[in-house]
Structures are given as structure tokens and as C-alpha cells.
Amino acid sequence: MSDLEAPLRPKRKKNMVDLLVQFRWIVVIFVVLPLSFLYYFSIYLGDVRSDCKSFKQRQKEHDENVKKVVKRLKERNASKDGLVCTARKPWVAVGMRNVDYKRARHFEVDLSPFRNILDIDKERMIARVEPLVNMGQISRVTVPMNVALAVVAELDDLTVGGLINGYGIEGSSHLYGLFSDTVVSYEVILADGQVVRATKDNEYSDLFYAIPWSQGTLGLLVSAEIKLIPIKEYMKLTYKPVVGNLKEIAQAYIDSFSPRDGDQDNPAKVPDFVETMVYTPTEAVCMTGRYASKEEAKQKGNVINNVGWWFKTWFYQHAQTALKRGEFIEYIPTREYYHRHTRCLYWEGKLILPFGDQWWFRFFFGWIMPPKVSLLKATQGEYIRNYYHQNHVIQDMLVPLYKVGDALEWVHREMEVYPLWLCPHRLYRLPLKTMVYPEPGFELHRRQGDTQYAQMYTDVGVYYAPGPILRGEVFDGAEAVRKMESWLIENHGFQPQYAVSELTEKNFWRMFDGDLYEHCRRKYKAIGTFMSVYYKSKKGRKTEKEVQDAEQETAELETPEVDEPAD
């Protein structure tokens, strides 16, 4: 058996849950999609009302809401009340893991009013926003101004708070890093009710570097200042097909945005946007984009593709046509390009609605797509949720760029999931060692894509039903995730915490560095007020006693030393 052959597996016996999943599209069509449309429309109306207010009025309301949260925190009796959690319902979160930590006794704080854009400062090139502002909302405001966030995550529903406290990436991350790397300052309410502003060079710089990936367990984020960049009206997108083995596909992907001469900071050699989709073990399409003006896009002979129209072919299927057409170029309106994967949820829409990609469905019903992820979760029930955890994969593997070929081969052997999404991002060498950090000494190797100040990583997005499941074979989803996590630890990779994790506490802190995080937990009195990031991310239900015992054990440990600033 060659290294890339998937192991032979016995046939799997189907049960009633398989039948429910097979015909779940009925619930999606008649319940989830109509409710999703109404939900999206109500949110849009709320955004419109917010846009009608001046920035000054929004700031005044923000200050009043902050005072309410501070007052609520001070009402908490630490000896009687549970740990602090937001009042957001568990099913509302976009992530796939169960928010079972809220089953334990907890003290709720309502952050639902924090969904406004507070300021767009084109002189400083800064957007000040509240944590529940989502990507669709902010791009709707900024793109007509010819500015945008440096990193605009693809799905409309993803919020600023989730992308900061968790994980956020886009096709521009090879230039700007992860979403949290583009933040200039955080406004945070600490456990004792103190409101602080953390930047990388003020007295709260340690908190500034500790917040990303902390899952809101150091304090309550109530606003952030985020870097803006100048943009143009269109994205000039080049589709380049690649045929070969997985190692050859990986190298073509690396070559699409990383000059072999190491000149990674040269804008003439590095595109503005990058992504690659791997459709089979031998076929992929590399896409690179550059901002283009309206005048350029509308020149004679250029093709403009409005991918945002509801009846258009789903983007990943449109890109796949390059395998037959050959290399081609087209111009896409910038905002439509940003959210190109929203309508079909990458390719998950094909599993949710098997006929959703057909022309007749797109034409007549595409306007009510996509189903809202939170409503999909709310209507699936425990049995179907467990079925998806066992028979479905929604994971991201963050690996050093030079190991992307190894990662592709590993996914093929162990999961056999296609398509795969590849998106590069810089992992910066920072003054303090954060939860995710580049390999020690990476700058000495001068590998393709790396610079002296950042190591190039890549996200291998694994979203779909594994090949064995599609063939009706036995597949142990939990075991596959455990193997993936072990492989990531061995290869200095990381697993975003939105996904279902099988990590033990020991392995969690083997994957992530906890020194700075634990230092800030103690310094800012988060212990005993907020649940630790491991227990918040941990799979399964958490009892009150389990959580409280973990907090007590943490409080009794000695304060760890924090790494000294890098030279």
C-alpha cells in the first residue's frame, strides 16, 4: 500500500439517525431557511438603524452600556454565584463545538447591545467597533469608502469578538497576519469591573498580547480599534489549475505567493489575496488577487463576474472550472469577493442541501441562502449533533508553510476529505511569547515565505464528510481528530478552538503556550471569575464542581514566569 492509499475499512451499519440526517434538508427548507431569512433581515434593519445614528451618539450609548456591564459585574457574589459568562445562548455561536460550559451554574452578563460601529477614522486608518459587529456589517460600511479591514474573514456572520478572542484568517493574512494581528487596541472590562484600554506599548501591553486565542477568559471585550487599509473597487482574480501529486500541489500553492528569491515584502511579487482549493489528490486551483480600479475592470475585453448574485454558481464550483478551462482572469466587485464563500458556506452547503447547487434552486431560492449556522445547530438535536461529530470533519490545521505538503498527505490518509482550503498567514515573532508562536529559530533557515520578523504558516481547512463516510464505511471521527491533534503538536501546528477538540489538558498546553495567559489570569484577577480557556474549549459537559475545582487548583499554583521580550 502506498503512503497515500487510505486504509480499507469495513462497511458501516446505518441506523435511524442516518435517515434523519439524509432527510434533514426538509427541516432546512421549510424551517431553517425561512427563519434564517427573517433573522438576517432583522439584523440588517438593526444595522440600518445604527447607521442612522451619528458616531457621537453611538459612542454615548456605548459608554452607557459599559457602565451597565460594570454594574452587573459588581453585583456578583463570588461565594454564591457561578463563573461569569455572557448571556448569549449556546446555539448562537458560529463555532461547531458545543458550548456545554454554560450547563454549569454561571453568572450571566448581557453583551448583546455591543453591535455598533463606533467610528471610521480615515485619517488614522482605524475602525473602532464593538465585539458583535460582524464582517458583513463592517464591509457594507467601509467598502464604499474605498477602505476595509486589513483582514476580512469570508463568512458574513463572523464577529469581531469571535475573531479576536478566537481565530480569524483571510486571503490577505499572508501580508497582515491573523485578524488579531491587525488590532491596535482593546477596551476590556476586567473581573473587578475596571475598564482598561490595552495597546502593545502601554501599561497593559501584556494583556494586549494575551487576549488573542483566550476565548474571552481574561475579561469582557467591549470594543476594539482595528487597522484599515486602502482598497479599490474590484479584485482582479487569476485562476490557475494545478495537476500533480499532493507535494506538487503544495509547492505550486507556495509559489503562487512566495517568491523563491525570498523577496516576500515586495508588493510587485506578492499578490494582495491568496487561496487554493484542492479538489482531489491530483487536482487543485490556485487563486491570486490584486485590487483593481473600476476603470481597469471595465476596459474592453475584461470579464466582470458578480459572484454575489444569488443565482450565480457557487464560488468553489466556479473556481473548479479552471481545471477544464485552463488559466483565466476575471474581475469581481471587492465586497462580493470578500464574502465569496458565504452563500454556500464554503462547500458545506452541498451536504446541508444536496440540490442547493442546482441551477433551478439557485434561481428560485438562492436569495434565501445561506442557512444561519446557529439555527442549523439549534434544530439538529443531540443525536444529530453527535452524529456530525463522529461522521463529519470541520477543522483547521495551522501548520508551518514548508510542511503543507506533509499535512495534505496526512489528511488524505487519515480523513480523505475534499475539497480542502489552503490559506497562508504570517505568524509574527512578538515581544512576548503568546499562545501561538512561530518555531524557535525559524529566521535562520530562510525558508520560502518566511521573513526575519514572521514565519509563514498555512491554514489547511478540512470541512466535509470524510471519504469513508461517503462510501458507507466505518470511520471514527473522534479518533481521527485525536490523531490530527497529535500530528499538529509534533509539527508545531495549532488547532483553532472553534472546532470540536479531543485534547486533554496536558496536550492542550503542549500545543499552546500558557505562560503569558496564566500570568494575565492572575494579574488581572480572572481566576475565580472567568473559566479557563482549556475548560471553555473542552469537549463535553462541564459540571459545576469540575469547573470550580479546576479554578481552585489554578489559584493554588505558583505564578509562572513570562518570557523576556525578544531582541
PDB file of C-alpha atoms in Angstrom, residues 303-499:
ATOM      1  CA  VAL A 303     -14.610  39.918 -17.743  1.00  0.00           C
ATOM      2  CA  ILE A 304     -16.558  41.096 -14.684  1.00  0.00           C
ATOM      3  CA  ASN A 305     -18.146  38.394 -12.546  1.00  0.00           C
ATOM      4  CA  ASN A 306     -20.684  39.475  -9.904  1.00  0.00           C
ATOM      5  CA  VAL A 307     -20.311  36.370  -7.753  1.00  0.00           C
ATOM      6  CA  GLY A 308     -22.595  37.857  -5.086  1.00  0.00           C
ATOM      7  CA  TRP A 309     -25.770  37.447  -7.139  1.00  0.00           C
ATOM      8  CA  TRP A 310     -28.000  34.745  -5.605  1.00  0.00           C
ATOM      9  CA  PHE A 311     -28.341  32.727  -8.833  1.00  0.00           C
ATOM     10  CA  LYS A 312     -24.615  32.510  -9.550  1.00  0.00           C
ATOM     11  CA  THR A 313     -22.713  29.219  -9.493  1.00  0.00           C
ATOM     12  CA  TRP A 314     -21.286  28.598  -6.051  1.00  0.00           C
ATOM     13  CA  PHE A 315     -17.808  30.050  -5.918  1.00  0.00           C
ATOM     14  CA  TYR A 316     -15.858  26.874  -5.229  1.00  0.00           C
ATOM     15  CA  GLN A 317     -17.579  25.174  -8.181  1.00  0.00           C
ATOM     16  CA  HIS A 318     -16.934  28.180 -10.405  1.00  0.00           C
ATOM     17  CA  ALA A 319     -13.227  28.082  -9.497  1.00  0.00           C
ATOM     18  CA  GLN A 320     -13.138  24.353 -10.269  1.00  0.00           C
ATOM     19  CA  THR A 321     -13.957  25.089 -13.925  1.00  0.00           C
ATOM     20  CA  ALA A 322     -10.341  26.218 -14.315  1.00  0.00           C
ATOM     21  CA  LEU A 323      -9.383  22.537 -14.356  1.00  0.00           C
ATOM     22  CA  LYS A 324     -11.131  22.282 -17.740  1.00  0.00           C
ATOM     23  CA  ARG A 325     -10.876  25.863 -18.991  1.00  0.00           C
ATOM     24  CA  GLY A 326      -7.262  26.396 -18.101  1.00  0.00           C
ATOM     25  CA  GLU A 327      -5.886  29.567 -16.524  1.00  0.00           C
ATOM     26  CA  PHE A 328      -8.174  32.592 -16.721  1.00  0.00           C
ATOM     27  CA  ILE A 329      -8.640  36.057 -15.202  1.00  0.00           C
ATOM     28  CA  GLU A 330     -11.764  37.926 -14.155  1.00  0.00           C
ATOM     29  CA  TYR A 331     -12.740  40.974 -12.109  1.00  0.00           C
ATOM     30  CA  ILE A 332     -15.000  40.615  -9.062  1.00  0.00           C
ATOM     31  CA  PRO A 333     -16.506  43.551  -7.108  1.00  0.00           C
ATOM     32  CA  THR A 334     -14.420  43.778  -3.950  1.00  0.00           C
ATOM     33  CA  ARG A 335     -17.143  43.278  -1.361  1.00  0.00           C
ATOM     34  CA  GLU A 336     -18.585  40.330  -3.284  1.00  0.00           C
ATOM     35  CA  TYR A 337     -15.122  38.808  -3.387  1.00  0.00           C
ATOM     36  CA  TYR A 338     -14.662  39.230   0.372  1.00  0.00           C
ATOM     37  CA  HIS A 339     -17.802  37.177   1.045  1.00  0.00           C
ATOM     38  CA  ARG A 340     -17.496  34.735  -1.859  1.00  0.00           C
ATOM     39  CA  HIS A 341     -17.875  31.664   0.384  1.00  0.00           C
ATOM     40  CA  THR A 342     -20.841  32.914   2.432  1.00  0.00           C
ATOM     41  CA  ARG A 343     -23.782  31.722   0.325  1.00  0.00           C
ATOM     42  CA  CYS A 344     -22.642  28.098   0.142  1.00  0.00           C
ATOM     43  CA  LEU A 345     -20.685  28.054   3.459  1.00  0.00           C
ATOM     44  CA  TYR A 346     -17.590  27.025   1.512  1.00  0.00           C
ATOM     45  CA  TRP A 347     -18.848  23.604   0.304  1.00  0.00           C
ATOM     46  CA  GLU A 348     -20.811  22.589   3.391  1.00  0.00           C
ATOM     47  CA  GLY A 349     -23.956  23.784   1.615  1.00  0.00           C
ATOM     48  CA  LYS A 350     -23.761  20.709  -0.618  1.00  0.00           C
ATOM     49  CA  LEU A 351     -24.199  18.426   2.392  1.00  0.00           C
ATOM     50  CA  ILE A 352     -26.883  20.572   4.010  1.00  0.00           C
ATOM     51  CA  LEU A 353     -28.889  20.850   0.765  1.00  0.00           C
ATOM     52  CA  PRO A 354     -27.781  18.185  -1.755  1.00  0.00           C
ATOM     53  CA  PHE A 355     -29.591  20.006  -4.581  1.00  0.00           C
ATOM     54  CA  GLY A 356     -28.700  23.519  -3.399  1.00  0.00           C
ATOM     55  CA  ASP A 357     -26.127  23.970  -6.158  1.00  0.00           C
ATOM     56  CA  GLN A 358     -28.560  23.152  -8.976  1.00  0.00           C
ATOM     57  CA  TRP A 359     -29.451  26.000 -11.310  1.00  0.00           C
ATOM     58  CA  TRP A 360     -33.200  25.835 -10.570  1.00  0.00           C
ATOM     59  CA  PHE A 361     -32.694  26.021  -6.808  1.00  0.00           C
ATOM     60  CA  ARG A 362     -30.184  28.870  -7.091  1.00  0.00           C
ATOM     61  CA  PHE A 363     -32.507  30.833  -9.389  1.00  0.00           C
ATOM     62  CA  PHE A 364     -35.716  30.409  -7.390  1.00  0.00           C
ATOM     63  CA  PHE A 365     -34.440  30.051  -3.817  1.00  0.00           C
ATOM     64  CA  GLY A 366     -30.805  31.173  -3.793  1.00  0.00           C
ATOM     65  CA  TRP A 367     -31.851  34.551  -2.412  1.00  0.00           C
ATOM     66  CA  ILE A 368     -32.700  32.985   0.982  1.00  0.00           C
ATOM     67  CA  MET A 369     -29.331  31.259   1.269  1.00  0.00           C
ATOM     68  CA  PRO A 370     -27.344  30.625   3.373  1.00  0.00           C
ATOM     69  CA  PRO A 371     -28.993  28.890   6.315  1.00  0.00           C
ATOM     70  CA  LYS A 372     -27.831  30.539   9.516  1.00  0.00           C
ATOM     71  CA  VAL A 373     -25.308  28.265  11.239  1.00  0.00           C
ATOM     72  CA  SER A 374     -26.746  28.996  14.673  1.00  0.00           C
ATOM     73  CA  LEU A 375     -30.226  27.904  13.519  1.00  0.00           C
ATOM     74  CA  LEU A 376     -28.784  24.754  11.995  1.00  0.00           C
ATOM     75  CA  LYS A 377     -27.282  23.962  15.379  1.00  0.00           C
ATOM     76  CA  ALA A 378     -30.478  24.832  17.233  1.00  0.00           C
ATOM     77  CA  THR A 379     -32.559  22.423  15.128  1.00  0.00           C
ATOM     78  CA  GLN A 380     -30.214  19.438  14.970  1.00  0.00           C
ATOM     79  CA  GLY A 381     -30.744  17.898  18.423  1.00  0.00           C
ATOM     80  CA  GLU A 382     -28.223  15.956  20.478  1.00  0.00           C
ATOM     81  CA  TYR A 383     -28.297  12.748  18.409  1.00  0.00           C
ATOM     82  CA  ILE A 384     -27.681  14.529  15.131  1.00  0.00           C
ATOM     83  CA  ARG A 385     -25.013  16.722  16.762  1.00  0.00           C
ATOM     84  CA  ASN A 386     -23.179  13.634  17.993  1.00  0.00           C
ATOM     85  CA  TYR A 387     -23.575  12.073  14.544  1.00  0.00           C
ATOM     86  CA  TYR A 388     -21.821  15.038  12.938  1.00  0.00           C
ATOM     87  CA  HIS A 389     -19.025  14.938  15.490  1.00  0.00           C
ATOM     88  CA  GLN A 390     -18.442  11.296  14.624  1.00  0.00           C
ATOM     89  CA  ASN A 391     -19.027  11.331  10.864  1.00  0.00           C
ATOM     90  CA  HIS A 392     -18.123  14.830   9.779  1.00  0.00           C
ATOM     91  CA  VAL A 393     -14.996  16.978   9.917  1.00  0.00           C
ATOM     92  CA  ILE A 394     -14.887  20.738  10.452  1.00  0.00           C
ATOM     93  CA  GLN A 395     -11.306  21.504  11.432  1.00  0.00           C
ATOM     94  CA  ASP A 396      -8.490  23.873  10.545  1.00  0.00           C
ATOM     95  CA  MET A 397      -4.876  22.789  10.745  1.00  0.00           C
ATOM     96  CA  LEU A 398      -2.420  25.681  11.122  1.00  0.00           C
ATOM     97  CA  VAL A 399       0.989  24.403  10.050  1.00  0.00           C
ATOM     98  CA  PRO A 400       4.329  25.912   9.006  1.00  0.00           C
ATOM     99  CA  LEU A 401       4.210  26.625   5.291  1.00  0.00           C
ATOM    100  CA  TYR A 402       7.081  24.264   4.483  1.00  0.00           C
ATOM    101  CA  LYS A 403       5.072  21.386   5.981  1.00  0.00           C
ATOM    102  CA  VAL A 404       1.888  21.943   3.987  1.00  0.00           C
ATOM    103  CA  GLY A 405       2.670  19.022   1.676  1.00  0.00           C
ATOM    104  CA  ASP A 406       3.039  16.693   4.646  1.00  0.00           C
ATOM    105  CA  ALA A 407      -0.247  17.999   6.062  1.00  0.00           C
ATOM    106  CA  LEU A 408      -2.090  17.348   2.792  1.00  0.00           C
ATOM    107  CA  GLU A 409      -0.798  13.787   2.664  1.00  0.00           C
ATOM    108  CA  TRP A 410      -1.750  13.223   6.308  1.00  0.00           C
ATOM    109  CA  VAL A 411      -5.314  14.468   5.733  1.00  0.00           C
ATOM    110  CA  HIS A 412      -5.650  12.203   2.714  1.00  0.00           C
ATOM    111  CA  ARG A 413      -4.502   9.122   4.608  1.00  0.00           C
ATOM    112  CA  GLU A 414      -6.479   9.705   7.800  1.00  0.00           C
ATOM    113  CA  MET A 415      -9.582  11.637   6.712  1.00  0.00           C
ATOM    114  CA  GLU A 416      -9.770  11.708   2.907  1.00  0.00           C
ATOM    115  CA  VAL A 417     -11.722  14.961   2.850  1.00  0.00           C
ATOM    116  CA  TYR A 418     -12.098  17.039  -0.332  1.00  0.00           C
ATOM    117  CA  PRO A 419     -12.197  19.872  -1.226  1.00  0.00           C
ATOM    118  CA  LEU A 420      -9.508  21.321   1.051  1.00  0.00           C
ATOM    119  CA  TRP A 421      -8.954  25.031   1.606  1.00  0.00           C
ATOM    120  CA  LEU A 422      -5.430  26.464   1.756  1.00  0.00           C
ATOM    121  CA  CYS A 423      -4.844  29.988   3.030  1.00  0.00           C
ATOM    122  CA  PRO A 424      -1.467  31.351   4.226  1.00  0.00           C
ATOM    123  CA  HIS A 425      -0.851  33.616   7.194  1.00  0.00           C
ATOM    124  CA  ARG A 426       2.087  35.217   8.922  1.00  0.00           C
ATOM    125  CA  LEU A 427       2.845  34.203  12.480  1.00  0.00           C
ATOM    126  CA  TYR A 428       4.815  37.092  13.947  1.00  0.00           C
ATOM    127  CA  ARG A 429       7.699  36.979  16.378  1.00  0.00           C
ATOM    128  CA  LEU A 430       6.293  39.212  19.113  1.00  0.00           C
ATOM    129  CA  PRO A 431       7.856  40.894  22.157  1.00  0.00           C
ATOM    130  CA  LEU A 432       6.058  38.372  24.386  1.00  0.00           C
ATOM    131  CA  LYS A 433       5.501  34.683  23.730  1.00  0.00           C
ATOM    132  CA  THR A 434       1.785  34.303  23.094  1.00  0.00           C
ATOM    133  CA  MET A 435      -0.424  31.202  22.954  1.00  0.00           C
ATOM    134  CA  VAL A 436       0.509  30.650  19.298  1.00  0.00           C
ATOM    135  CA  TYR A 437       4.047  31.420  18.232  1.00  0.00           C
ATOM    136  CA  PRO A 438       6.481  30.636  15.388  1.00  0.00           C
ATOM    137  CA  GLU A 439       9.075  27.878  15.551  1.00  0.00           C
ATOM    138  CA  PRO A 440      12.193  28.893  17.506  1.00  0.00           C
ATOM    139  CA  GLY A 441      14.985  29.906  15.138  1.00  0.00           C
ATOM    140  CA  PHE A 442      12.753  29.925  12.052  1.00  0.00           C
ATOM    141  CA  GLU A 443      14.526  33.038  10.742  1.00  0.00           C
ATOM    142  CA  LEU A 444      17.825  31.175  10.473  1.00  0.00           C
ATOM    143  CA  HIS A 445      16.508  28.699   7.888  1.00  0.00           C
ATOM    144  CA  ARG A 446      15.347  31.328   5.370  1.00  0.00           C
ATOM    145  CA  ARG A 447      12.585  29.098   4.100  1.00  0.00           C
ATOM    146  CA  GLN A 448      10.292  30.192   1.289  1.00  0.00           C
ATOM    147  CA  GLY A 449       7.692  32.620   2.604  1.00  0.00           C
ATOM    148  CA  ASP A 450       9.484  33.474   5.861  1.00  0.00           C
ATOM    149  CA  THR A 451      10.965  36.833   6.802  1.00  0.00           C
ATOM    150  CA  GLN A 452      13.174  37.886   9.710  1.00  0.00           C
ATOM    151  CA  TYR A 453      10.136  39.013  11.689  1.00  0.00           C
ATOM    152  CA  ALA A 454       7.488  36.398  10.821  1.00  0.00           C
ATOM    153  CA  GLN A 455       7.192  32.739   9.900  1.00  0.00           C
ATOM    154  CA  MET A 456       4.727  31.886   7.148  1.00  0.00           C
ATOM    155  CA  TYR A 457       2.061  29.397   8.211  1.00  0.00           C
ATOM    156  CA  THR A 458      -0.855  28.000   6.297  1.00  0.00           C
ATOM    157  CA  ASP A 459      -4.381  27.031   7.206  1.00  0.00           C
ATOM    158  CA  VAL A 460      -5.441  23.668   5.855  1.00  0.00           C
ATOM    159  CA  GLY A 461      -9.229  23.883   6.084  1.00  0.00           C
ATOM    160  CA  VAL A 462     -10.816  20.436   6.370  1.00  0.00           C
ATOM    161  CA  TYR A 463     -14.592  20.795   6.045  1.00  0.00           C
ATOM    162  CA  TYR A 464     -16.779  17.968   4.750  1.00  0.00           C
ATOM    163  CA  ALA A 465     -17.781  14.355   5.183  1.00  0.00           C
ATOM    164  CA  PRO A 466     -14.737  12.038   5.025  1.00  0.00           C
ATOM    165  CA  GLY A 467     -14.368   9.673   2.071  1.00  0.00           C
ATOM    166  CA  PRO A 468     -15.078   6.564   4.185  1.00  0.00           C
ATOM    167  CA  ILE A 469     -18.430   8.021   5.308  1.00  0.00           C
ATOM    168  CA  LEU A 470     -19.397   8.877   1.731  1.00  0.00           C
ATOM    169  CA  ARG A 471     -18.584   5.258   0.753  1.00  0.00           C
ATOM    170  CA  GLY A 472     -20.586   3.858   3.667  1.00  0.00           C
ATOM    171  CA  GLU A 473     -17.529   2.645   5.595  1.00  0.00           C
ATOM    172  CA  VAL A 474     -16.693   2.771   9.293  1.00  0.00           C
ATOM    173  CA  PHE A 475     -14.964   5.979  10.386  1.00  0.00           C
ATOM    174  CA  ASP A 476     -14.035   7.002  13.921  1.00  0.00           C
ATOM    175  CA  GLY A 477     -14.259  10.793  13.863  1.00  0.00           C
ATOM    176  CA  ALA A 478     -13.096  11.310  17.443  1.00  0.00           C
ATOM    177  CA  GLU A 479     -10.029   9.130  16.904  1.00  0.00           C
ATOM    178  CA  ALA A 480      -9.205  10.930  13.648  1.00  0.00           C
ATOM    179  CA  VAL A 481      -9.294  14.294  15.459  1.00  0.00           C
ATOM    180  CA  ARG A 482      -7.063  12.916  18.236  1.00  0.00           C
ATOM    181  CA  LYS A 483      -4.547  11.781  15.617  1.00  0.00           C
ATOM    182  CA  MET A 484      -4.746  15.179  13.925  1.00  0.00           C
ATOM    183  CA  GLU A 485      -4.076  16.968  17.204  1.00  0.00           C
ATOM    184  CA  SER A 486      -1.095  14.716  17.936  1.00  0.00           C
ATOM    185  CA  TRP A 487       0.279  15.387  14.454  1.00  0.00           C
ATOM    186  CA  LEU A 488      -0.117  19.143  14.980  1.00  0.00           C
ATOM    187  CA  ILE A 489       1.706  19.029  18.324  1.00  0.00           C
ATOM    188  CA  GLU A 490       4.571  17.076  16.777  1.00  0.00           C
ATOM    189  CA  ASN A 491       4.837  19.521  13.870  1.00  0.00           C
ATOM    190  CA  HIS A 492       4.441  22.808  15.794  1.00  0.00           C
ATOM    191  CA  GLY A 493       0.947  23.310  14.461  1.00  0.00           C
ATOM    192  CA  PHE A 494      -2.208  24.674  16.068  1.00  0.00           C
ATOM    193  CA  GLN A 495      -5.916  23.850  16.126  1.00  0.00           C
ATOM    194  CA  PRO A 496      -8.376  26.765  16.291  1.00  0.00           C
ATOM    195  CA  GLN A 497     -10.615  26.498  19.315  1.00  0.00           C
ATOM    196  CA  TYR A 498     -13.931  26.969  17.486  1.00  0.00           C
ATOM    197  CA  ALA A 499     -13.684  23.334  16.418  1.00  0.00           C
TER     198      ALA A 499
END
